[in-house]
Coordinates of N, CA and C in Angstrom, one line a residue:
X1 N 15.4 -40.1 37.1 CA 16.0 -39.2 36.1 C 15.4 -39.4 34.7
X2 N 15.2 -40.6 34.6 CA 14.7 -41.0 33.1 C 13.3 -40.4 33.0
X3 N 12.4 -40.4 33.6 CA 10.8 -39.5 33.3 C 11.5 -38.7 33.4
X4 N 12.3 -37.9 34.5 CA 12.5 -36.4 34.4 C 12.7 -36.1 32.6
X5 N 14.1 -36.4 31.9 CA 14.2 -36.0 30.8 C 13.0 -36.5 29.7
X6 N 12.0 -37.6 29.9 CA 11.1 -38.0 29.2 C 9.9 -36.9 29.0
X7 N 10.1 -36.4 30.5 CA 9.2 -35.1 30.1 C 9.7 -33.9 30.0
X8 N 10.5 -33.5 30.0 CA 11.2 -32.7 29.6 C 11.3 -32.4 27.8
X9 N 11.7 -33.7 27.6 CA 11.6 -33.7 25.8 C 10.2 -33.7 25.3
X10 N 9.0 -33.9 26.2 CA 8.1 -34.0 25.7 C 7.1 -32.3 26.0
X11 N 7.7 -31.5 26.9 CA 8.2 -30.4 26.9 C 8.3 -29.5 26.2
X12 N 9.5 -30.1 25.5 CA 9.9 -29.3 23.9 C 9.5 -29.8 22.8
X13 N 8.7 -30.7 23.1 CA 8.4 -31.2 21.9 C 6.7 -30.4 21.8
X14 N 6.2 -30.5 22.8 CA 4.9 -29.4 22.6 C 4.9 -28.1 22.4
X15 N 6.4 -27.0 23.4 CA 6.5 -25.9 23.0 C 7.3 -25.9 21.1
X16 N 7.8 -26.9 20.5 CA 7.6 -26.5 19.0 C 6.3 -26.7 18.6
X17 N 5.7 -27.6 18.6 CA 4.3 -27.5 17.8 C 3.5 -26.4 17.9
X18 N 3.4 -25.9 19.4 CA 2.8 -24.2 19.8 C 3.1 -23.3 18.9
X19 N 4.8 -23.4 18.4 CA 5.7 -22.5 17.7 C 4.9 -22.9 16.8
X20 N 5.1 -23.9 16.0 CA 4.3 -23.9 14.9 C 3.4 -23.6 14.0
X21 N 1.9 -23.6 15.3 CA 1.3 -23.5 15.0 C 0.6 -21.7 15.2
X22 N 1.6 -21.1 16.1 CA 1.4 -20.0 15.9 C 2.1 -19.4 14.7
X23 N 3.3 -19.9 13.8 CA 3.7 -19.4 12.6 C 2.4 -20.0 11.6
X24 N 2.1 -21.1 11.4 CA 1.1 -21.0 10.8 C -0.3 -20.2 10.7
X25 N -0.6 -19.9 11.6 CA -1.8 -18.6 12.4 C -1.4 -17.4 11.6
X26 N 0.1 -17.1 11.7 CA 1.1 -15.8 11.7 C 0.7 -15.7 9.4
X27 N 1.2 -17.4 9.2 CA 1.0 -16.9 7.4 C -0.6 -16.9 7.5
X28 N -0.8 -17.6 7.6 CA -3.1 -17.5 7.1 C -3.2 -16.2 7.2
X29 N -2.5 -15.5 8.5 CA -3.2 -14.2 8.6 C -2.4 -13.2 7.6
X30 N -1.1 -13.4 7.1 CA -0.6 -12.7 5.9 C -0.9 -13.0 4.4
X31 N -1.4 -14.2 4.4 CA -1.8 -14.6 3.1 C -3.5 -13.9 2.9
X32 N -4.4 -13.5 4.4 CA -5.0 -12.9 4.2 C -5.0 -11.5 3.7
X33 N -4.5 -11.1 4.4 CA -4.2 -9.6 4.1 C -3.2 -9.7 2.2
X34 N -2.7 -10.1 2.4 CA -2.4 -10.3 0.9 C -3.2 -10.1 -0.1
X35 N -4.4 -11.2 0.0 CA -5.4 -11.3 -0.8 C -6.4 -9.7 -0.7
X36 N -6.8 -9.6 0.4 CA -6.8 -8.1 0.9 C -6.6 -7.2 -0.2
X37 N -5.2 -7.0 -0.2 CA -4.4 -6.0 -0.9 C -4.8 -6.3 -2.6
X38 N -4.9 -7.5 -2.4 CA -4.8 -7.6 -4.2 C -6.5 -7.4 -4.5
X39 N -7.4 -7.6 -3.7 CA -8.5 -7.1 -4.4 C -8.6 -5.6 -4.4
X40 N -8.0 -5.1 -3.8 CA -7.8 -3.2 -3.8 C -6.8 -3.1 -4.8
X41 N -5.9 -3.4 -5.0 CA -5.5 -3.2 -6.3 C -6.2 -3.3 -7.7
X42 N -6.5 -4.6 -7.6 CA -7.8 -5.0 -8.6 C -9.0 -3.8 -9.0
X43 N -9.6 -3.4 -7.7 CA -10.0 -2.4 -8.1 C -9.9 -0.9 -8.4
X44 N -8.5 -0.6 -8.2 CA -7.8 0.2 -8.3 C -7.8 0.7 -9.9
X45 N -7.4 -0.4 -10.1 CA -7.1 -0.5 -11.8 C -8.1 -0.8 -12.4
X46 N -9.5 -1.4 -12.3 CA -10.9 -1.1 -12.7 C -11.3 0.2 -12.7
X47 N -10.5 1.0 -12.0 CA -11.5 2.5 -11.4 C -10.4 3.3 -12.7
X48 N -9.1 3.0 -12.8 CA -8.9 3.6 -13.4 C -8.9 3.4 -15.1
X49 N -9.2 2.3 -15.0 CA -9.6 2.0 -16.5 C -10.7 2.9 -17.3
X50 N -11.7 2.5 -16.4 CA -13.0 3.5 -16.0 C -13.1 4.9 -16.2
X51 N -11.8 5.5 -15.8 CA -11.6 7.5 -15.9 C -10.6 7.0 -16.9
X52 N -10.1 6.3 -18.0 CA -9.2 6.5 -18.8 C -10.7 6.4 -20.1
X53 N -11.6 5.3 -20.4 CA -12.2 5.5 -21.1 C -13.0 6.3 -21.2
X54 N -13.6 6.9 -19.9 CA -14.4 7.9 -19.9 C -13.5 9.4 -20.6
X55 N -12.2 9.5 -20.3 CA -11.6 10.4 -20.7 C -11.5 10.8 -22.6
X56 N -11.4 9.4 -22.9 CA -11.0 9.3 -24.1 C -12.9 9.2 -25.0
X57 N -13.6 9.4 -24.6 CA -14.7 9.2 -25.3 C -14.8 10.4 -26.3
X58 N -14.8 11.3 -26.1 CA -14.7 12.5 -27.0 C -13.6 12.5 -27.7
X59 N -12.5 11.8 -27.5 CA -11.5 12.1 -28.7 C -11.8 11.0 -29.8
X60 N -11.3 11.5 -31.1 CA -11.3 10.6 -32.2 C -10.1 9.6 -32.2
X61 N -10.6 8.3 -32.6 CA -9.9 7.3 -32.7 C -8.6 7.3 -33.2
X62 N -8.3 8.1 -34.1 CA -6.9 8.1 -34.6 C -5.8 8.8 -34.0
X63 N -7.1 10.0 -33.4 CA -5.6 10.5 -32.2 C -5.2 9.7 -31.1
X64 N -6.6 8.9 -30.6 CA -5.7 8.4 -29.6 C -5.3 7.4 -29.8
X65 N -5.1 6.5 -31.0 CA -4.2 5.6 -31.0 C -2.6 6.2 -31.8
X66 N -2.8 7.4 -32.4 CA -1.2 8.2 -32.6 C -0.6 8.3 -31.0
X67 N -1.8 9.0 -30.1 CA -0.9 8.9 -28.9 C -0.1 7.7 -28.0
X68 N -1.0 6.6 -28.7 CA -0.6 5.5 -28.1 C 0.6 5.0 -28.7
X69 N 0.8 5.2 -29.7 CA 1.7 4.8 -31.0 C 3.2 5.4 -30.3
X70 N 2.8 6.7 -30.0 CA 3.8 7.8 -29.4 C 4.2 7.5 -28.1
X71 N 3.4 7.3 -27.7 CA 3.5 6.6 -25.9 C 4.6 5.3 -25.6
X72 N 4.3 4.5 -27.0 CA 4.7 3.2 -27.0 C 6.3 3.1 -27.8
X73 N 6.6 4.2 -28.5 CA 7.6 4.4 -29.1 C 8.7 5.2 -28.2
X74 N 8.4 6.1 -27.4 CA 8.9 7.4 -26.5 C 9.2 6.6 -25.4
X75 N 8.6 5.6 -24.9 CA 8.2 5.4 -23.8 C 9.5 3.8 -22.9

C-alpha cells in the first residue's frame, strides 16, 4: 500500500508541473501576441502622425496652433 500511495503522489505531483508548465507555454504565448499588438499599434500611430503632418503642411502656423488652442480648450 505504501508505494501504491508513493506513486500515486508522485502522480500528482508530475500531472501539476505538466499543468504548469503548460500555463507557462499558455503566458509566453500571450505575452507574445501582446507584444504583437503593441508594435501594430506603434505603428499605427507613426502612420498617423505621418497623414496629420502631411495634412497640416500647407496651413499656416498660427491657424493651426489656434486650432489646437481650440481643440485643447473645447475639448
Amino acid at each position: 500500500m505504501n508505494k501504491k500511495r508513493k506513486v500515486d503522489e508522485s502522480l500528482m505531483k508530475l500531472d501539476a508541473v505538466q499543468e504548469l508548465r503548460r500555463e507557462k507555454a499558455r503566458d509566453i504565448e500571450h505575452l507574445g501576441n501582446l507584444d504583437q499588438q503593441r508594435l501594430e499599434l506603434l505603428e499605427k500611430i507613426k502612420t498617423g502622425e505621418e497623414v496629420i503632418e502631411k495634412e497640416l503642411r500647407g496651413i499656416p502656423e498660427e491657424h493651426v496652433r489656434a486650432w489646437f488652442k481650440n481643440l485643447v480648450h473645447d475639448g
